[in-house]
Structure formats: structure tokens, C-alpha cells
């Protein structure tokens, strides 16, 4: 009975696929929380651009708590991202 031979190429291909899948799963999560004194509205919104070329914007919003507190989590693509709190 012959056992199938495993080549170095197939092992490297397997590791490459696993590494690529792990990288796709890894995201930078921003956790933003704070308190707004004398709020002008009952919610806050965060806006940022995911591409400076196409100016594709992402928006995330949440309602303020009764005392003006808020908490928000969202993924970003780049490690350095400029956010606009509205």
C-alpha cells in the first residue's frame, strides 16, 4: 500500500491559505465612548472615509444615554483613520 507523498509545495500552499484567511478575519476595531454635556441632539454619529481616492464614507451612529454618555464600536481598515464626530 502506497501512502500519498506530500510535497513541500502543497504544505506551503496550505499555510499560505490559512495565513490569508487569518489576515482577512483580523480587523482593527475602534471602541469610542464618552460623555456630552448639554447635547444638541439625542445621538452621535461617526463618519470616516475608507478610501481617499473614491471618498467612500462609512457612518456609525448611536443614541446618547439619559446622562449624555455614549459608546460605539466599529471596524476600520487602516491603522490610522481620521474620524469625524457629528
Short mmCIF file of N, CA and C in Angstrom, two decimals:
data_model
loop_
_atom_site.label_atom_id
_atom_site.label_comp_id
_atom_site.label_asym_id
_atom_site.label_seq_id
_atom_site.Cartn_x
_atom_site.Cartn_y
_atom_site.Cartn_z
N UNK A 1 0.84 -1.17 0.00
CA UNK A 1 0.00 0.00 0.00
C UNK A 1 0.89 1.24 0.00
N UNK A 2 0.67 2.11 -0.96
CA UNK A 2 1.44 3.33 -1.07
C UNK A 2 0.74 4.45 -0.32
N UNK A 3 1.52 5.23 0.39
CA UNK A 3 0.96 6.42 1.03
C UNK A 3 1.21 7.60 0.11
N UNK A 4 0.25 8.53 0.04
CA UNK A 4 0.46 9.67 -0.84
C UNK A 4 1.61 10.54 -0.36
N UNK A 5 2.39 10.98 -1.29
CA UNK A 5 3.53 11.85 -0.96
C UNK A 5 3.03 13.29 -0.84
N UNK A 6 3.43 13.93 0.23
CA UNK A 6 3.07 15.32 0.45
C UNK A 6 4.28 16.17 0.08
N UNK A 7 4.08 17.03 -0.86
CA UNK A 7 5.19 17.86 -1.32
C UNK A 7 5.30 19.13 -0.48
N UNK A 8 6.46 19.70 -0.50
CA UNK A 8 6.70 20.96 0.19
C UNK A 8 5.79 22.03 -0.39
N UNK A 9 5.58 21.98 -1.70
CA UNK A 9 4.73 22.97 -2.36
C UNK A 9 3.30 22.92 -1.81
N UNK A 10 2.74 21.75 -1.62
CA UNK A 10 1.37 21.65 -1.11
C UNK A 10 1.29 22.10 0.36
N UNK A 11 2.33 21.85 1.13
CA UNK A 11 2.35 22.31 2.52
C UNK A 11 2.41 23.84 2.57
N UNK A 12 3.29 24.43 1.76
CA UNK A 12 3.39 25.89 1.73
C UNK A 12 2.10 26.53 1.23
N UNK A 13 1.46 25.92 0.24
CA UNK A 13 0.19 26.43 -0.26
C UNK A 13 -0.88 26.41 0.84
N UNK A 14 -0.90 25.33 1.62
CA UNK A 14 -1.85 25.23 2.73
C UNK A 14 -1.62 26.30 3.77
N UNK A 15 -0.37 26.53 4.15
CA UNK A 15 -0.06 27.57 5.13
C UNK A 15 -0.40 28.96 4.59
N UNK A 16 -0.14 29.17 3.31
CA UNK A 16 -0.47 30.47 2.71
C UNK A 16 -1.97 30.73 2.76
N UNK A 17 -2.76 29.72 2.45
CA UNK A 17 -4.22 29.87 2.50
C UNK A 17 -4.70 30.16 3.92
N UNK A 18 -4.14 29.45 4.90
CA UNK A 18 -4.52 29.68 6.30
C UNK A 18 -4.13 31.08 6.75
N UNK A 19 -2.93 31.52 6.38
CA UNK A 19 -2.46 32.85 6.77
C UNK A 19 -3.34 33.93 6.14
N UNK A 20 -3.70 33.75 4.86
CA UNK A 20 -4.54 34.73 4.18
C UNK A 20 -5.91 34.79 4.84
N UNK A 21 -6.48 33.66 5.18
CA UNK A 21 -7.79 33.63 5.83
C UNK A 21 -7.72 34.30 7.20
N UNK A 22 -6.64 34.09 7.93
CA UNK A 22 -6.49 34.72 9.25
C UNK A 22 -6.36 36.23 9.11
N UNK A 23 -5.64 36.70 8.09
CA UNK A 23 -5.49 38.13 7.87
C UNK A 23 -6.82 38.78 7.51
N UNK A 24 -7.65 38.08 6.72
CA UNK A 24 -8.94 38.63 6.34
C UNK A 24 -9.86 38.74 7.56
N UNK A 25 -9.71 37.84 8.51
CA UNK A 25 -10.54 37.86 9.71
C UNK A 25 -10.09 38.94 10.69
N UNK A 26 -8.81 39.29 10.67
CA UNK A 26 -8.29 40.27 11.61
C UNK A 26 -8.70 41.67 11.16
N UNK A 27 -9.38 42.39 12.05
CA UNK A 27 -9.79 43.75 11.75
C UNK A 27 -9.39 44.65 12.91
N UNK A 28 -9.23 45.90 12.60
CA UNK A 28 -8.99 46.88 13.63
C UNK A 28 -10.34 47.38 14.12
N UNK A 29 -10.64 47.16 15.39
CA UNK A 29 -11.90 47.57 15.98
C UNK A 29 -11.67 48.83 16.80
N UNK A 30 -12.44 49.86 16.52
CA UNK A 30 -12.38 51.11 17.28
C UNK A 30 -13.48 51.06 18.33
N UNK A 31 -13.11 51.37 19.56
CA UNK A 31 -14.08 51.48 20.65
C UNK A 31 -14.06 52.92 21.12
N UNK A 32 -15.17 53.59 20.95
CA UNK A 32 -15.27 55.01 21.26
C UNK A 32 -16.36 55.21 22.29
N UNK A 33 -16.03 55.87 23.39
CA UNK A 33 -17.04 56.16 24.41
C UNK A 33 -16.75 57.53 25.01
N UNK A 34 -17.80 58.16 25.55
CA UNK A 34 -17.60 59.48 26.12
C UNK A 34 -18.87 60.02 26.73
N UNK A 35 -18.80 61.28 27.06
CA UNK A 35 -19.91 61.98 27.70
C UNK A 35 -20.05 63.35 27.03
N UNK A 36 -21.28 63.72 26.68
CA UNK A 36 -21.53 65.02 26.08
C UNK A 36 -22.38 65.84 27.05
N UNK A 37 -21.84 66.99 27.41
CA UNK A 37 -22.56 67.92 28.28
C UNK A 37 -23.38 68.87 27.42
N UNK A 38 -24.61 69.12 27.78
CA UNK A 38 -25.53 69.98 27.03
C UNK A 38 -25.62 69.57 25.56
N UNK A 39 -26.05 68.34 25.29
CA UNK A 39 -26.11 67.87 23.90
C UNK A 39 -27.15 68.64 23.09
N UNK A 40 -26.87 68.80 21.79
CA UNK A 40 -27.80 69.45 20.88
C UNK A 40 -28.77 68.47 20.25
N UNK A 41 -28.46 67.18 20.31
CA UNK A 41 -29.35 66.14 19.80
C UNK A 41 -29.25 64.92 20.70
N UNK A 42 -30.03 63.90 20.40
CA UNK A 42 -30.05 62.70 21.24
C UNK A 42 -29.16 61.59 20.72
N UNK A 43 -28.30 61.90 19.73
CA UNK A 43 -27.43 60.87 19.16
C UNK A 43 -26.09 61.47 18.74
N UNK A 44 -25.12 60.59 18.53
CA UNK A 44 -23.82 60.97 17.97
C UNK A 44 -23.58 60.11 16.74
N UNK A 45 -22.83 60.65 15.82
CA UNK A 45 -22.52 59.94 14.58
C UNK A 45 -21.04 60.09 14.30
N UNK A 46 -20.42 58.99 13.88
CA UNK A 46 -19.02 58.99 13.47
C UNK A 46 -18.97 58.74 11.97
N UNK A 47 -18.18 59.55 11.27
CA UNK A 47 -18.03 59.38 9.84
C UNK A 47 -16.54 59.35 9.51
N UNK A 48 -16.17 58.45 8.61
CA UNK A 48 -14.79 58.42 8.12
C UNK A 48 -14.80 57.86 6.71
N UNK A 49 -13.72 58.13 6.00
CA UNK A 49 -13.59 57.68 4.61
C UNK A 49 -12.73 56.44 4.58
N UNK A 50 -13.23 55.39 3.91
CA UNK A 50 -12.45 54.15 3.82
C UNK A 50 -11.52 54.17 2.62
N UNK A 51 -11.71 55.13 1.73
CA UNK A 51 -10.83 55.28 0.58
C UNK A 51 -10.69 56.76 0.26
N UNK A 52 -9.47 57.26 0.27
CA UNK A 52 -9.24 58.66 -0.06
C UNK A 52 -9.34 58.92 -1.56
N UNK A 53 -9.34 57.86 -2.34
CA UNK A 53 -9.43 58.01 -3.79
C UNK A 53 -10.89 58.21 -4.21
N UNK A 54 -11.77 57.34 -3.69
CA UNK A 54 -13.18 57.41 -4.10
C UNK A 54 -14.05 58.17 -3.10
N UNK A 55 -13.49 58.54 -1.98
CA UNK A 55 -14.21 59.23 -0.91
C UNK A 55 -15.47 58.47 -0.48
N UNK A 56 -15.33 57.16 -0.37
CA UNK A 56 -16.43 56.32 0.12
C UNK A 56 -16.50 56.45 1.64
N UNK A 57 -17.61 56.97 2.13
CA UNK A 57 -17.74 57.24 3.56
C UNK A 57 -18.46 56.10 4.28
N UNK A 58 -18.08 55.89 5.53
CA UNK A 58 -18.78 54.98 6.43
C UNK A 58 -19.34 55.82 7.57
N UNK A 59 -20.55 55.49 7.99
CA UNK A 59 -21.21 56.20 9.08
C UNK A 59 -21.67 55.20 10.12
N UNK A 60 -21.44 55.52 11.38
CA UNK A 60 -21.94 54.73 12.50
C UNK A 60 -22.54 55.71 13.50
N UNK A 61 -23.68 55.34 14.07
CA UNK A 61 -24.36 56.24 15.00
C UNK A 61 -24.88 55.47 16.20
N UNK A 62 -25.09 56.18 17.29
CA UNK A 62 -25.69 55.61 18.49
C UNK A 62 -26.44 56.72 19.24
N UNK A 63 -27.37 56.31 20.05
CA UNK A 63 -28.13 57.27 20.86
C UNK A 63 -27.38 57.56 22.16
N UNK A 64 -27.55 58.77 22.64
CA UNK A 64 -26.98 59.15 23.93
C UNK A 64 -27.82 58.53 25.05
N UNK A 65 -27.15 58.18 26.13
CA UNK A 65 -27.86 57.73 27.32
C UNK A 65 -28.53 58.93 28.00
N UNK A 66 -29.32 58.67 29.00
CA UNK A 66 -30.03 59.74 29.69
C UNK A 66 -29.13 60.80 30.28
N UNK A 67 -27.92 60.43 30.64
CA UNK A 67 -26.98 61.39 31.24
C UNK A 67 -25.94 61.91 30.24
N UNK A 68 -26.13 61.62 28.92
CA UNK A 68 -25.22 62.12 27.90
C UNK A 68 -24.08 61.19 27.54
N UNK A 69 -24.05 59.99 28.13
CA UNK A 69 -22.99 59.03 27.82
C UNK A 69 -23.28 58.30 26.51
N UNK A 70 -22.22 57.89 25.81
CA UNK A 70 -22.38 57.10 24.60
C UNK A 70 -21.23 56.11 24.49
N UNK A 71 -21.46 55.04 23.74
CA UNK A 71 -20.46 54.02 23.48
C UNK A 71 -20.71 53.47 22.08
N UNK A 72 -19.64 53.29 21.32
CA UNK A 72 -19.77 52.88 19.93
C UNK A 72 -18.56 52.03 19.55
N UNK A 73 -18.79 50.96 18.80
CA UNK A 73 -17.72 50.11 18.28
C UNK A 73 -17.93 49.92 16.79
N UNK A 74 -16.83 49.94 16.02
CA UNK A 74 -16.93 49.73 14.58
C UNK A 74 -15.56 49.36 14.03
N UNK A 75 -15.54 48.63 12.91
CA UNK A 75 -14.27 48.24 12.30
C UNK A 75 -13.73 49.32 11.37
N UNK A 76 -12.40 49.42 11.30
CA UNK A 76 -11.73 50.29 10.33
C UNK A 76 -10.71 49.47 9.57
N UNK A 77 -10.39 49.91 8.39
CA UNK A 77 -9.46 49.17 7.54
C UNK A 77 -8.01 49.53 7.87
N UNK A 78 -7.73 50.81 7.99
CA UNK A 78 -6.36 51.28 8.23
C UNK A 78 -6.11 51.49 9.71
N UNK A 79 -4.85 51.38 10.10
CA UNK A 79 -4.49 51.65 11.50
C UNK A 79 -4.65 53.12 11.84
N UNK A 80 -4.41 54.01 10.89
CA UNK A 80 -4.52 55.44 11.12
C UNK A 80 -5.69 55.96 10.30
N UNK A 81 -6.77 56.28 10.97
CA UNK A 81 -8.00 56.72 10.32
C UNK A 81 -8.49 57.99 10.99
N UNK A 82 -8.80 59.00 10.19
CA UNK A 82 -9.33 60.25 10.73
C UNK A 82 -10.84 60.10 10.83
N UNK A 83 -11.35 60.34 12.05
CA UNK A 83 -12.79 60.23 12.32
C UNK A 83 -13.37 61.62 12.51
N UNK A 84 -14.63 61.77 12.11
CA UNK A 84 -15.38 63.00 12.35
C UNK A 84 -16.56 62.65 13.24
N UNK A 85 -16.60 63.23 14.43
CA UNK A 85 -17.71 63.01 15.36
C UNK A 85 -18.73 64.11 15.13
N UNK A 86 -19.95 63.71 14.79
CA UNK A 86 -21.00 64.66 14.47
C UNK A 86 -22.10 64.55 15.50
#
